[in-house]
């Protein structure tokens, strides 16, 4: 197994801080206030650029640094609206992944996602995944789009 590079110091301090819930909540609130329509514009760009395939059967969208997954939930909702009335062998799947969280009283990392904010979808799957963006946890060749704040592949 290859050596995994250590997180940069700022990321280590962020991930290990005692007040992660507060820091993550502030980050998420800041992002939502700064650009509340970002996810909608991003989805529109995926459609207009042709990056979003016509055949969405088995389509997988991964965001490896999703923070709390709010933008990804909106992308999933918009995708669900787009595929209304379609039937899939394997439904499209949006995955919001990140490694942040806080340690509980036993020292176990509790992820910072908010399951109560998981979107109610009819034809699209949505999942939260605890993972470090630098360490692939999904089999190669199974993801159609990887999206990060810097762009999409």
XYZ file of C-alpha atoms in Angstrom:
153
model
C 0.000 0.000 0.000
C 1.324 3.422 -0.941
C 2.144 5.902 1.793
C -0.583 8.484 2.206
C 0.815 12.001 2.502
C 0.111 13.731 5.793
C -2.527 16.418 5.826
C -1.225 19.962 5.647
C -0.977 21.613 9.056
C -4.050 23.822 8.544
C -6.188 20.801 7.644
C -4.914 18.846 10.647
C -5.741 21.732 12.983
C -9.174 22.070 11.363
C -9.968 18.365 11.606
C -8.643 17.939 15.135
C -10.046 21.110 16.695
C -12.246 20.732 19.755
C -14.883 23.050 18.290
C -15.321 21.324 14.908
C -19.120 21.470 15.064
C -18.972 25.247 15.514
C -16.335 25.720 12.806
C -18.182 23.489 10.341
C -21.520 25.153 11.018
C -19.986 28.580 10.480
C -18.267 27.438 7.262
C -21.484 25.952 5.909
C -23.544 29.018 6.851
C -20.919 31.301 5.336
C -20.930 29.359 2.057
C -24.734 29.389 1.861
C -24.933 33.149 2.512
C -22.044 33.960 0.190
C -23.610 32.313 -2.842
C -26.996 30.663 -2.221
C -27.544 29.904 -5.933
C -24.142 28.306 -6.527
C -25.398 24.693 -6.731
C -28.195 25.645 -9.140
C -25.785 27.496 -11.442
C -23.346 24.600 -11.263
C -26.062 22.099 -12.233
C -27.126 24.343 -15.114
C -23.505 24.449 -16.287
C -23.276 20.643 -16.143
C -26.340 20.441 -18.376
C -25.388 23.186 -20.835
C -21.772 21.997 -21.223
C -22.791 18.425 -21.967
C -20.933 17.056 -18.911
C -24.171 15.624 -17.576
C -24.855 12.580 -19.783
C -28.178 11.979 -21.500
C -28.283 8.404 -20.181
C -28.310 8.703 -16.405
C -28.889 5.019 -15.683
C -26.234 4.101 -13.101
C -24.757 7.630 -13.151
C -22.565 8.419 -10.101
C -21.687 11.962 -8.967
C -19.086 12.270 -6.190
C -18.137 15.351 -4.221
C -15.067 14.321 -2.174
C -14.889 17.508 -0.076
C -18.567 18.206 0.535
C -18.326 19.701 4.024
C -21.928 19.229 5.225
C -23.233 18.275 1.776
C -25.715 21.134 1.354
C -24.711 21.950 -2.237
C -24.653 18.275 -3.148
C -28.169 17.857 -1.739
C -29.370 20.636 -4.052
C -27.609 18.988 -7.015
C -29.386 15.721 -6.096
C -32.759 17.509 -5.918
C -32.211 19.115 -9.323
C -31.133 15.790 -10.802
C -34.242 14.178 -9.310
C -36.404 16.820 -11.009
C -34.585 16.260 -14.315
C -35.261 12.519 -14.291
C -38.903 12.754 -13.171
C -40.946 10.079 -14.877
C -37.928 7.985 -15.924
C -37.318 4.426 -14.779
C -33.797 3.143 -14.164
C -32.217 -0.266 -13.747
C -29.774 1.480 -11.407
C -30.795 4.998 -10.271
C -28.436 7.983 -10.478
C -26.471 8.419 -7.247
C -25.079 11.602 -5.669
C -22.429 11.054 -2.968
C -21.373 13.812 -0.560
C -18.080 12.815 1.077
C -15.779 14.498 3.577
C -13.582 13.680 6.570
C -14.585 16.441 8.995
C -16.430 15.968 12.230
C -15.889 16.033 15.952
C -14.876 13.479 18.542
C -17.492 12.208 20.966
C -16.881 11.574 24.672
C -15.160 8.256 23.823
C -12.835 9.913 21.305
C -14.629 8.401 18.298
C -14.948 10.687 15.286
C -18.573 11.627 14.608
C -19.094 12.889 11.072
C -20.413 16.422 10.630
C -23.136 15.615 8.107
C -26.700 16.477 9.031
C -28.875 13.445 8.176
C -32.051 15.412 8.884
C -31.169 17.634 5.902
C -30.876 14.685 3.524
C -33.149 15.442 0.546
C -36.338 13.454 -0.044
C -35.821 12.095 -3.556
C -37.926 9.844 -5.774
C -35.542 8.587 -8.458
C -32.052 9.574 -7.295
C -30.012 8.065 -4.470
C -28.179 10.412 -2.090
C -25.502 9.253 0.350
C -23.177 10.754 2.920
C -19.738 9.137 3.044
C -16.994 9.723 5.602
C -13.783 9.774 3.564
C -10.567 11.681 2.988
C -10.572 13.199 -0.521
C -6.958 12.100 -1.034
C -7.730 8.416 -0.470
C -10.065 6.857 -3.062
C -12.735 4.775 -1.346
C -14.803 4.032 -4.424
C -13.663 1.539 -7.044
C -11.956 3.036 -10.117
C -14.230 3.391 -13.123
C -17.437 3.645 -11.080
C -17.725 7.438 -10.850
C -18.960 9.559 -13.754
C -18.306 13.038 -12.340
C -16.030 14.100 -9.498
C -16.811 17.631 -8.329
C -14.851 19.830 -6.010
C -15.013 23.565 -5.382
C -12.352 24.032 -8.066
C -14.253 22.243 -10.836
C -15.530 18.926 -12.153
C -13.846 15.972 -13.890
